[in-house]
Coordinates of C-alpha atoms and ligand atoms in Angstrom, one line a residue:
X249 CA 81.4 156.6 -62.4
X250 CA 78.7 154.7 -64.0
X251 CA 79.9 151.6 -62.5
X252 CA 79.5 153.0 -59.3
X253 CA 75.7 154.3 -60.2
X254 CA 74.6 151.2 -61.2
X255 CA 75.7 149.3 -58.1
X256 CA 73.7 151.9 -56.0
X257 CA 71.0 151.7 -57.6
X258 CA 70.9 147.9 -57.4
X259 CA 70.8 147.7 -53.7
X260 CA 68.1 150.6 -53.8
X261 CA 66.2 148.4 -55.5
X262 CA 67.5 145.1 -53.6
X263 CA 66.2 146.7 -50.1
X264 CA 63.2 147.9 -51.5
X265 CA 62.2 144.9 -53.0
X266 CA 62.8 143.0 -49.2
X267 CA 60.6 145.9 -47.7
X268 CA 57.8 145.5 -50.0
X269 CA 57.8 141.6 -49.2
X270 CA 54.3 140.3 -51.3
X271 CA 53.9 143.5 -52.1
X272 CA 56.6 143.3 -55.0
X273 CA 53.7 143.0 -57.3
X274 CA 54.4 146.8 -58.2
X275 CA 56.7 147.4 -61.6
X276 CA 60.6 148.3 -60.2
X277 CA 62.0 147.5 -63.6
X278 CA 62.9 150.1 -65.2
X279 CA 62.3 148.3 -68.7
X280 CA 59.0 146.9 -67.8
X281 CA 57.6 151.1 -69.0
X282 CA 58.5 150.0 -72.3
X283 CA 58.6 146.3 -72.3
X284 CA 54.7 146.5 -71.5
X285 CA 53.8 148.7 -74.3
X286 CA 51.4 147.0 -76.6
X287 CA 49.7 148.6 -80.1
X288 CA 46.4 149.8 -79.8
X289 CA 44.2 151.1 -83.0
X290 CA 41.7 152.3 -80.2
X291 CA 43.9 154.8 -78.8
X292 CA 44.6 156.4 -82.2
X293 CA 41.6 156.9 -83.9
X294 CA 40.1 160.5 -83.4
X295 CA 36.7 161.6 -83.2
X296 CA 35.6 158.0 -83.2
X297 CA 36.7 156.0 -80.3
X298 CA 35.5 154.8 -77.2
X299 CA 36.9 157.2 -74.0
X300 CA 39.9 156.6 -72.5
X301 CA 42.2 158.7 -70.1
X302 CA 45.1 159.8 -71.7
X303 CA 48.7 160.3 -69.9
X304 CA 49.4 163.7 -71.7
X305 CA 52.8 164.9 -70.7
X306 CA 53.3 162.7 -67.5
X307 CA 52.3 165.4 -64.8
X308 CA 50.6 163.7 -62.2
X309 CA 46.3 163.6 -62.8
X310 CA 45.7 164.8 -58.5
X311 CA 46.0 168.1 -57.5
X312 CA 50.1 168.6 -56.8
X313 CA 50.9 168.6 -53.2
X314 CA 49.2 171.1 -50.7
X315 CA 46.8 172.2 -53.6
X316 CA 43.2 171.4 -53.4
X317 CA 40.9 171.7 -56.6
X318 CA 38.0 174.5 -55.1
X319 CA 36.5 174.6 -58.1
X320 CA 36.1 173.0 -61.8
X321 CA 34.5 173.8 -65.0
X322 CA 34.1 171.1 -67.7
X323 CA 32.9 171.5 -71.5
X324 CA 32.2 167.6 -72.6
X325 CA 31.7 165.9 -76.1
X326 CA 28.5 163.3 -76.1
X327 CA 28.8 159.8 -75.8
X328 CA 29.3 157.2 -78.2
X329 CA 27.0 157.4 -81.4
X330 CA 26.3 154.6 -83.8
X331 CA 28.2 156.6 -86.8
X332 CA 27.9 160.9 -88.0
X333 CA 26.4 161.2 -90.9
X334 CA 29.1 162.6 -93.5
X335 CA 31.3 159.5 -92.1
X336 CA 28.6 156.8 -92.9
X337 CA 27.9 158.3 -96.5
X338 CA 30.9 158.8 -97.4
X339 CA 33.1 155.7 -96.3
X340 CA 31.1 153.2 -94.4
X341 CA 27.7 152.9 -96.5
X342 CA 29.9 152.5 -99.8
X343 CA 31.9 149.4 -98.3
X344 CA 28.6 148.2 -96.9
X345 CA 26.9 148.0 -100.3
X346 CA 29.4 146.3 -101.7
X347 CA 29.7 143.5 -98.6
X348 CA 25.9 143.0 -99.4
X349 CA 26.1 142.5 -102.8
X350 CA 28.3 139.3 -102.1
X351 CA 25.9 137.2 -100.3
X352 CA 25.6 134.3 -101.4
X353 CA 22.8 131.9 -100.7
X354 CA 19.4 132.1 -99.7
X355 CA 17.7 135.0 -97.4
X356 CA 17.2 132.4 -94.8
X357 CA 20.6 131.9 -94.3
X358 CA 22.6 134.7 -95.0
X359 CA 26.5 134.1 -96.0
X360 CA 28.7 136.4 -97.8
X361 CA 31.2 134.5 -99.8
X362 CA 34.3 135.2 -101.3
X363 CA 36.1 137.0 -98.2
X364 CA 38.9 135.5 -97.0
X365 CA 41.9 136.1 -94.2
X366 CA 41.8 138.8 -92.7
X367 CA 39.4 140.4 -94.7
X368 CA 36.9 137.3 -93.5
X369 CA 33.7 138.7 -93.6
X370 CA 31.0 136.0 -94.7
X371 CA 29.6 136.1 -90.9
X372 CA 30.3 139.3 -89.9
X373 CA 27.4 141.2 -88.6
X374 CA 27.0 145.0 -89.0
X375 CA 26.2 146.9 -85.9
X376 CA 24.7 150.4 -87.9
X377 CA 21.8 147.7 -89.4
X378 CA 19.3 150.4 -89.1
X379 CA 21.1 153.7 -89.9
X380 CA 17.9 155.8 -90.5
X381 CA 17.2 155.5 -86.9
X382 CA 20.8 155.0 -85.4
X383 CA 22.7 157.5 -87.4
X384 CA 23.8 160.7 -84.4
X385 CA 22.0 158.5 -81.7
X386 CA 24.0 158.0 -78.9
X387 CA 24.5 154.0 -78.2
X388 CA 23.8 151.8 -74.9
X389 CA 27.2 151.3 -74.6
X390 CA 27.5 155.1 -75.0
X391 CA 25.2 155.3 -72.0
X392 CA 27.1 153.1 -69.7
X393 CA 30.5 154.8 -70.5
X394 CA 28.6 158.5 -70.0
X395 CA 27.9 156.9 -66.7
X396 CA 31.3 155.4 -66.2
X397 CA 33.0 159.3 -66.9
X398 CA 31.0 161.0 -64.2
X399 CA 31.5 158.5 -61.7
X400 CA 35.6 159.1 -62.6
X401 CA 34.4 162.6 -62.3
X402 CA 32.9 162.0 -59.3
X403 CA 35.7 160.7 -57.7
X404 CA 38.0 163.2 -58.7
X405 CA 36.2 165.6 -56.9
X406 CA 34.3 163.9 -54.4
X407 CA 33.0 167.6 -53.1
X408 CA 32.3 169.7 -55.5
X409 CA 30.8 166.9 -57.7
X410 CA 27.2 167.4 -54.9
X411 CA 27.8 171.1 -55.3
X412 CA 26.4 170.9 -59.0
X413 CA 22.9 171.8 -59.4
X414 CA 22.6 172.5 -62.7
X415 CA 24.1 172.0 -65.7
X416 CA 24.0 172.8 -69.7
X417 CA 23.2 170.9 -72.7
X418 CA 23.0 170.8 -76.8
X419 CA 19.4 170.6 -77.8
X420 CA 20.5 167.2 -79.8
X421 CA 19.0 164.2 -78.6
X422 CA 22.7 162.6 -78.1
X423 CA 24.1 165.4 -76.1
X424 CA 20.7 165.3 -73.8
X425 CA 21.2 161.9 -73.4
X426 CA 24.6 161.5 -72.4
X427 CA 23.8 164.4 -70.1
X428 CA 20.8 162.9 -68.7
X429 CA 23.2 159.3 -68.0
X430 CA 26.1 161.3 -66.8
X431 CA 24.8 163.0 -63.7
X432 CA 22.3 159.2 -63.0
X433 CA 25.8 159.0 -60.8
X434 CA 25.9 161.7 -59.1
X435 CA 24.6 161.6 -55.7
X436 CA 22.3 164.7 -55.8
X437 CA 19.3 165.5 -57.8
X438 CA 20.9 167.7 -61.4
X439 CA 18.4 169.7 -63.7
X440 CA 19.3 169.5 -67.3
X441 CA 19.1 172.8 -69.1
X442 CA 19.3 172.9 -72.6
X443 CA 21.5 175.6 -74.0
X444 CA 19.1 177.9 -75.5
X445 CA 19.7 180.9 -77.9
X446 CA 21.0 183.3 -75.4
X447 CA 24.0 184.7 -76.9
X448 CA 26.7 184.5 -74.1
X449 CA 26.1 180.9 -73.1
X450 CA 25.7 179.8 -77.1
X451 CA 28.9 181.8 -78.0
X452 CA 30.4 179.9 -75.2
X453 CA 29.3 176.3 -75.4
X454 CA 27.8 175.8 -78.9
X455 CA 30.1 178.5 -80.7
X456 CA 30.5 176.9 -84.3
X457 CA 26.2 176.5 -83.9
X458 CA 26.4 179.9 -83.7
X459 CA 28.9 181.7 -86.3
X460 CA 28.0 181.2 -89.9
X461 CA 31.3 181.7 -91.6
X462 CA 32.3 178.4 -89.7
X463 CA 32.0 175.2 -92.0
X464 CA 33.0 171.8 -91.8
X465 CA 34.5 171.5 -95.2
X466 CA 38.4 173.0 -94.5
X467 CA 40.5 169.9 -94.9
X468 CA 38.2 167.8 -96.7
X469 CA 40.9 168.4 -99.9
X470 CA 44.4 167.5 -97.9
X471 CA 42.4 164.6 -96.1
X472 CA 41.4 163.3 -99.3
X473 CA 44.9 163.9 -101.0
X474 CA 46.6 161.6 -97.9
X475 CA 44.2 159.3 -98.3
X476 CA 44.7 158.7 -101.9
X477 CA 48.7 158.2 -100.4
X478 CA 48.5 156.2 -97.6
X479 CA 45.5 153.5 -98.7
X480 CA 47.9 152.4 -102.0
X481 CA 49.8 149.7 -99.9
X482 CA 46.8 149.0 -98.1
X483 CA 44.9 148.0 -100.6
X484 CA 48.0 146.0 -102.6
X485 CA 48.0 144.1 -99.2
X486 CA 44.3 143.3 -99.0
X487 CA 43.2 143.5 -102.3
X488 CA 43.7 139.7 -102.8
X489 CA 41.2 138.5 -99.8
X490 CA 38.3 140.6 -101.3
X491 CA 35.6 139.5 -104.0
X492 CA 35.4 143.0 -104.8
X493 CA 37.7 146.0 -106.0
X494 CA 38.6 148.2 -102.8
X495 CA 38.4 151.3 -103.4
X496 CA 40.4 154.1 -101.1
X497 CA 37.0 154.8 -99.5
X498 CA 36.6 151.6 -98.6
X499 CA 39.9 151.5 -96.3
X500 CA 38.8 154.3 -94.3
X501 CA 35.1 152.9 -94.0
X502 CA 36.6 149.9 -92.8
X503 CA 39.1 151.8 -90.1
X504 CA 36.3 153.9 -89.0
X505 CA 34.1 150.4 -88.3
X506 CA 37.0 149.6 -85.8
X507 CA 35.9 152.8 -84.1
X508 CA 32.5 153.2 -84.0
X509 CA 31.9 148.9 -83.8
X510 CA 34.3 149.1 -80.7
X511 CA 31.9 151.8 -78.9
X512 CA 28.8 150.3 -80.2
X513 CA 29.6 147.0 -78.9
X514 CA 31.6 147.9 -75.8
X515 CA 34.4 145.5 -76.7
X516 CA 37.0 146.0 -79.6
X517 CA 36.0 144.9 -82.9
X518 CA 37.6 142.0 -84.7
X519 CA 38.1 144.8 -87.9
X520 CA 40.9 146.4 -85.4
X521 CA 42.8 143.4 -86.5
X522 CA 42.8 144.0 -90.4
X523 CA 45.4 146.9 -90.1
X524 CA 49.0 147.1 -89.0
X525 CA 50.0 149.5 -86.6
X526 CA 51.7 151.9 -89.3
X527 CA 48.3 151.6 -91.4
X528 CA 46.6 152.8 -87.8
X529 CA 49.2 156.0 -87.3
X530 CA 48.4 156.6 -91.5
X531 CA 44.6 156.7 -90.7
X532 CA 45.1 159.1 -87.6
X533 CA 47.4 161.2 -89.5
X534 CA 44.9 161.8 -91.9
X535 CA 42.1 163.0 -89.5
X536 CA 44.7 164.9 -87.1
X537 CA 45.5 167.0 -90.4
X538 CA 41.6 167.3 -90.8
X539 CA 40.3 168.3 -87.6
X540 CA 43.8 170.5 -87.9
X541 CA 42.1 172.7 -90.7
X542 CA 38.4 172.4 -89.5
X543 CA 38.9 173.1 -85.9
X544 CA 42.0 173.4 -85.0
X545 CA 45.5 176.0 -85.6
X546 CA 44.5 175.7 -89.0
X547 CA 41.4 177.4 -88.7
X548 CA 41.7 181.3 -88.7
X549 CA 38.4 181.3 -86.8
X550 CA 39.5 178.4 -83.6
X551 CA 40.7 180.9 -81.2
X552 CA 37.6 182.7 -81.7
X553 CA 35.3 180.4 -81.0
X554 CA 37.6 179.0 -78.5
X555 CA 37.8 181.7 -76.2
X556 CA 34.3 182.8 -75.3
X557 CA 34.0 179.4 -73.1
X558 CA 37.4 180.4 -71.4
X559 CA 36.0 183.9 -70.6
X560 CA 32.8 182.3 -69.0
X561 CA 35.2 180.3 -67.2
X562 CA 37.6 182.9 -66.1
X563 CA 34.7 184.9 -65.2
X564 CA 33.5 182.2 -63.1
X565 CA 35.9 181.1 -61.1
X566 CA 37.3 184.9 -60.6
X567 CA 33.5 185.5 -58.3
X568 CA 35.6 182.8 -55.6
X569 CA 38.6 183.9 -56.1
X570 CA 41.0 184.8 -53.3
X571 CA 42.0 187.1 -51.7
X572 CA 38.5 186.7 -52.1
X573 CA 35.1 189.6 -51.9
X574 CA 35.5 191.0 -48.3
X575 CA 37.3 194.4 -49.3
X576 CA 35.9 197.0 -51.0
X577 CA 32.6 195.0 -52.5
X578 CA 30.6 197.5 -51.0
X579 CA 28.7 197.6 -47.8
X580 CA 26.5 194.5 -46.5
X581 CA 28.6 191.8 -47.6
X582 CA 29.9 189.6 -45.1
X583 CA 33.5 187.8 -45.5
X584 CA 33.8 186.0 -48.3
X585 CA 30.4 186.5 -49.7
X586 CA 29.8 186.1 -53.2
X587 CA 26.8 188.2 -54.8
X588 CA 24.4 185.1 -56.1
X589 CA 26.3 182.2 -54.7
X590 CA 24.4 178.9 -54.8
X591 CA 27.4 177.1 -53.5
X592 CA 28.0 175.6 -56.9
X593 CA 31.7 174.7 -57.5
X594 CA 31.6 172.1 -60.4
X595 CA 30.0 173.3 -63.9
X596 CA 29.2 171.4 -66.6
X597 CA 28.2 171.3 -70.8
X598 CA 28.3 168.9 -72.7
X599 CA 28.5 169.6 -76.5
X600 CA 30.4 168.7 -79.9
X601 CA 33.4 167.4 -81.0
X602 CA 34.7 170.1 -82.2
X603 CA 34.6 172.6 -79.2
X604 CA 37.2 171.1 -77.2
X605 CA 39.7 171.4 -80.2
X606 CA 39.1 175.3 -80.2
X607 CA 39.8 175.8 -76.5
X608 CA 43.0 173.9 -76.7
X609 CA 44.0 176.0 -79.6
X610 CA 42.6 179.1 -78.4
X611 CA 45.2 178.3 -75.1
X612 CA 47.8 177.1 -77.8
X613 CA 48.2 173.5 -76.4
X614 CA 48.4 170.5 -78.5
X615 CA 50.4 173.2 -80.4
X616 CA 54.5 172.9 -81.6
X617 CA 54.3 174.2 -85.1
X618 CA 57.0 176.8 -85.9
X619 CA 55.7 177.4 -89.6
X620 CA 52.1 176.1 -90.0
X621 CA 52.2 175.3 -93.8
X622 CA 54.6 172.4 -93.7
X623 CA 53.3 171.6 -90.4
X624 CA 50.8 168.9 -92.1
X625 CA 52.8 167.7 -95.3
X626 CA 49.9 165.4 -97.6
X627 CA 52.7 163.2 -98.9
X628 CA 54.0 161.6 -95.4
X629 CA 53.3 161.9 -91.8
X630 CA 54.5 164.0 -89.8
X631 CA 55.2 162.5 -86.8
X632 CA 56.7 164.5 -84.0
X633 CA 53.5 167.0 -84.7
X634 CA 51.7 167.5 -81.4
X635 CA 48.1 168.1 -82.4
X636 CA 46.9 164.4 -81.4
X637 CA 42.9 165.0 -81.7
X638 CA 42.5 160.9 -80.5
X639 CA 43.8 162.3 -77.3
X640 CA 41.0 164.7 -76.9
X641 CA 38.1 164.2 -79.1
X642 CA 37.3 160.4 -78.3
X643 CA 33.7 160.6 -77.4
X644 CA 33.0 161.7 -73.7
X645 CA 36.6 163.6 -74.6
X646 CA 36.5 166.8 -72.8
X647 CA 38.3 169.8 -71.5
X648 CA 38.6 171.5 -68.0
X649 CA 39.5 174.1 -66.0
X650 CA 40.6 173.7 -62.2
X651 CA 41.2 176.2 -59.8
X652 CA 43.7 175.0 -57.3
X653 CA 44.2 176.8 -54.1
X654 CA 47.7 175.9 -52.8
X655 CA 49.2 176.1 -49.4
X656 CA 53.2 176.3 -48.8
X657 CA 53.9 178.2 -52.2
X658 CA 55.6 181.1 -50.8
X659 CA 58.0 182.0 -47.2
X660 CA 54.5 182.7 -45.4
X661 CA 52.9 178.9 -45.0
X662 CA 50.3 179.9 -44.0
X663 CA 49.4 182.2 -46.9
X664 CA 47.0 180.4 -49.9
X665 CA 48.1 181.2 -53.9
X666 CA 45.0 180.4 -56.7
X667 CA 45.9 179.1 -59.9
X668 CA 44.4 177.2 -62.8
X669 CA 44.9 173.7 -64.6
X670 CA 43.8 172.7 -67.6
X671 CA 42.9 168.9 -68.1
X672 CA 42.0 166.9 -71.3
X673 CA 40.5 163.7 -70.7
X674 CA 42.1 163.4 -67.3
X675 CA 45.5 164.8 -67.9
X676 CA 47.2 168.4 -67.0
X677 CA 47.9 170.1 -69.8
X678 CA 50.5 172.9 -69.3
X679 CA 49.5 176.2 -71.2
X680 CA 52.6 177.3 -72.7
X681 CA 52.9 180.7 -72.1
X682 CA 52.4 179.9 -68.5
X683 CA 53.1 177.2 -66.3
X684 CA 54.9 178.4 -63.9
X685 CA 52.3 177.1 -60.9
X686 CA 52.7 173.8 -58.7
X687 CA 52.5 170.9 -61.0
X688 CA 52.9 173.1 -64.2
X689 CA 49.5 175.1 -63.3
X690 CA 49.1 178.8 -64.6
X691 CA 48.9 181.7 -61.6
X692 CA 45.1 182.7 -61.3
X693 CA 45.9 186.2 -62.4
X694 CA 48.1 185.5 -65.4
X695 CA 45.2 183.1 -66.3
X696 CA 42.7 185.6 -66.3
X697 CA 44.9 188.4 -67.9
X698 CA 45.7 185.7 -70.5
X699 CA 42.2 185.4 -71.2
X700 CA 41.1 188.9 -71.1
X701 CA 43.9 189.4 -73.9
X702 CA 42.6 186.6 -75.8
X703 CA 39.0 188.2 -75.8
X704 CA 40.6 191.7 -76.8
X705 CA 42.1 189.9 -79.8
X706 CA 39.7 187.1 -80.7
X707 CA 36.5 188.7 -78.8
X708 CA 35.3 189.8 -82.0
X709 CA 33.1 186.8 -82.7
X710 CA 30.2 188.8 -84.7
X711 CA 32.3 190.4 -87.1
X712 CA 34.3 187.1 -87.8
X713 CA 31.7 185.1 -88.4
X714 CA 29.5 187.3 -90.5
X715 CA 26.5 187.2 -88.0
X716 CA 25.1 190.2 -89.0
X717 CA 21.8 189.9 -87.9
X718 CA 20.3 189.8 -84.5
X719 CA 18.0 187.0 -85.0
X720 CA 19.5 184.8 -87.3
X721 CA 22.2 182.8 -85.9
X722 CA 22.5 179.4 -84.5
X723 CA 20.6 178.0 -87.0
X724 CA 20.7 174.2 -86.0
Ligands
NAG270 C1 22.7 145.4 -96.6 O1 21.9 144.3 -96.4 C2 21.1 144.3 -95.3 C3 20.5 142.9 -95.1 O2 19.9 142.4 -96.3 C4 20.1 145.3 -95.4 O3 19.3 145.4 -94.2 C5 20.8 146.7 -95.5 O4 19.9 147.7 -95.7 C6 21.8 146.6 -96.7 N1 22.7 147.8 -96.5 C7 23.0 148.6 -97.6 C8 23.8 149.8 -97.2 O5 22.7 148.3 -98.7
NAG271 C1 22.3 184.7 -70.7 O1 23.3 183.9 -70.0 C2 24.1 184.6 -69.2 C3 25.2 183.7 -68.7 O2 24.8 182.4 -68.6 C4 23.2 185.2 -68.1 O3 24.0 186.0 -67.2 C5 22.2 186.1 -68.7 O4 21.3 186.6 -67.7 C6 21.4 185.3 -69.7 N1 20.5 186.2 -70.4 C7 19.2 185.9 -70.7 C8 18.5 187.0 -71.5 O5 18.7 184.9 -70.4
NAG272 C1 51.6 177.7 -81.6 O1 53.1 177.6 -81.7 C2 53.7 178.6 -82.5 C3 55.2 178.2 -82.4 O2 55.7 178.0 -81.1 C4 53.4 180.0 -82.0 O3 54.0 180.9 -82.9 C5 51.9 180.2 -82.0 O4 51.7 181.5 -81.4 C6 51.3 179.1 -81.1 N1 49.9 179.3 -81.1 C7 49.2 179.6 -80.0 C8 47.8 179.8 -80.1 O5 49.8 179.7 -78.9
NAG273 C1 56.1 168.5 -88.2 O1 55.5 169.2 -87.2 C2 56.4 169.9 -86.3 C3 55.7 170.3 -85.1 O2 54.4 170.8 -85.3 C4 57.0 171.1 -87.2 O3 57.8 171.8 -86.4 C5 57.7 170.4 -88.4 O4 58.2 171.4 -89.2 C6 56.8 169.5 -89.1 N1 57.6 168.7 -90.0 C7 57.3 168.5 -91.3 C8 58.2 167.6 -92.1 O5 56.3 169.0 -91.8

């Protein structure tokens, strides 16, 4: 039998390779998936690395067949930065320090001795040389990538991309700017609005801004208790190239130089190169299990703040929903009217890291835990976990939603089904409890009663989060 399989399947191949002629350029190997597959740091460093569209479960990125994306929703992180603050405090500034304090000859010509293979570092030049203005500010290479994302955008949806007339933004400098870059591509005139304190679009967009009992602190303790485990061999390796004692910091100021030199620079830095790939999947481990407890299933409060921007969105996309307004909307609406319609079919926000993480927990993707607690063990990784934050918090990482209105779903052709997709930096992302749609996609109406359940259970977001006054929240 399997004799006779691979026979066929080598003059499939055979007469395929004589149709293509030239054109044999494209991979028929079936080992060339796998042959091909290089290591790279870049693609596992969360929160810190430059964008890039991830493959997610394999579904295809278009619209599956006879669907058409009508309209989109899309919550984006800001561009590259030169480093966050708690990151540059606490790991990079300390290794800094101690690079300067082996230079070696005069100011005029600046060496730093005593480095040596891979840890060569007498001409190395740092890229965060004037942190008390670069620290949070987005980066000219963050520019050209925002640029580079909404062109991709723009492509994806080449018409509903000139529907957008406005869209929403952070009060930060970084998130204006990557805002302001990001729709320099689009072919229509966009006005920037900044999200202000109204409550809905706050809660939506900005929700940890605007809930006190969020903090940044759960996980600090089991990320520092990895670290302590996983920089040990790291540092027996290395320790013998450096003039100076490493200290566990020190590793993970060095890894997070990778990241932030990379997207400062636009080009991969030469510190990628220090670190194995194990040492890489040790350092992503360690912020995975952070951003796990901070933002993620870890965090009691995630699918609360997660869900207000899914309700916006279900809202939204429910006003052009099929079978659409043109029964019982009340009199003086033609067909298919929609009460206030500017035509806009593609909604934007850009905003923090840490908001994509809630939605995606909120929906329960990135999600395989059975029993949370040993879900993140501080002793060893855990590697078949799913929560893989360098797949959606790179910066320009974002979430969105899709509506796709499909054809040839059901006996009647001609008849036109709704349903929704969610995509994280490019790629579907099947919500668990329902993917039963074309290409894995959720049924419009099971995606709105899943969120309208979500908001009875999580909708709560005053009482959770303490704000008990009116006036006082959002205090950026
Ligand atoms: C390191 O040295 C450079 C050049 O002398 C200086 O500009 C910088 O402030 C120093 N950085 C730290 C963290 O000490
Ligand atoms: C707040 O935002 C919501 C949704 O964006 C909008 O419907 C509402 O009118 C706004 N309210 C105020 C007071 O601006
Ligand atoms: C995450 O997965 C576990 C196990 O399958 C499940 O019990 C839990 O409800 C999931 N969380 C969400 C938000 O779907
Ligand atoms: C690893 O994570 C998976 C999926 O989240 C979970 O089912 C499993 O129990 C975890 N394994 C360990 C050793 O913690």
């Amino acid at each position: 039998m399997v004799q006779v399989q691979c026979q066929l399947a080598g003059i499939a191949i055979g007469q395929l390779l004589l149709q293509l002629g030239t054109a044999a350029q494209i991979p028929l190997y079936p080992e060339s998936h796998t042959e091909g597959y290089k290591f790279d740091p870049l693609l596992h460093l969360p929160g810190i690395s430059p964008y890039f569209d991830v493959i997610g479960s394999g579904l295809s990125h278009a619209a599956p067949q006879y669907c058409e994306v009508t309209a989109a929703s899309y919550l984006i992180r800001h561009a590259a930065i030169y480093a966050n603050d708690d990151d540059y405090e606490q790991y990079i500034e300390p290794f800094i320090k101690k690079l300067n304090c082996t230079y070696t000859s005069s100011l005029s010509n600046k060496k730093r001795g005593g480095w040596k293979g891979p840890l060569s570092f007498d001409k190395w030049e740092n890229p965060i040389n004037d942190p008390e203005n670069q620290l949070e500010q987005i980066t000219p290479q963050g520019i050209k990538d925002s640029k580079k994302v909404g062109k991709r955008l723009l492509s994806r949806y080449p018409k509903l991309v000139p529907t957008t007339k406005r869209i929403y933004a952070d009060k930060r400098a970084r998130i204006k700017d990557t805002a302001a870059a990001f729709v320099k591509v689009f072919p229509q005139e966009v006005e920037v609005v900044e999200i202000n304190l109204n409550r809905s679009s706050f809660h939506a967009q900005d929700p940890h801004k605007a809930c006190k009992a969020f903090s940044k602190k759960p996980g600090n303790g089991e990320l520092e208790t990895f670290m302590s485990h996983y920089t040990i061999p790291i540092i027996s390796r290395l320790q013998r190239f450096s003039p100076v004692k490493l200290a566990e910091t020190d590793i993970m100021g060095l890894q997070q130089l990778c990241g932030y030199e990379s997207a400062i620079r636009g080009k991969k830095s030469d510190i990628c190169d220090v670190f194995t790939d194990s040492e890489w999947m040790a350092y992503e481990y360690a912020w995975d299990l952070k951003y796990s407890y901070m933002v993620g299933h870890g965090n009691p409060l995630s699918p609360y703040l997660g869900f207000p921007w899914l309700n916006t969105a279900s809202e939204l996309m429910s006003k052009f929903h099929a079978p659409r307004h043109e029964e019982g909307e009340g009199e003086g609406e033609g067909e298919g009217d929609i009460p206030d319609d500017d035509g806009q079919r593609f909604f934007l926000a850009f905003t923090h890291r840490e908001v994509p993480p809630f939605i995606a927990t909120a929906l329960g993707l990135f999600n395989s835990s059975n029993a949370f607690a040993e879900e993140f063990p501080t002793d060893r990784i855990n590697w078949s976990r799913s929560w893989k934050m360098a797949e959606l918090i790179p910066f320009l990482g974002h979430v969105g939603i899709e509506k796709l209105t499909c054809k040839e779903v059901s006996m009647d052709q001609k008849e036109e089904k709704e349903y929704v997709r969610v995509i994280a930096n490019s790629a579907p992302r099947p919500i668990p409890r329902c993917q039963d749609g074309p290409g894995a996609s959720c049924p419009f109406d099971e995606f709105t009663r899943i969120v309208r359940r979500g908001m009875e259970v999580y909708g709560d977001f005053d009482g959770v989060c303490g704000n008990d006054d009116e006036e006082d929240f959002g205090g950026l």
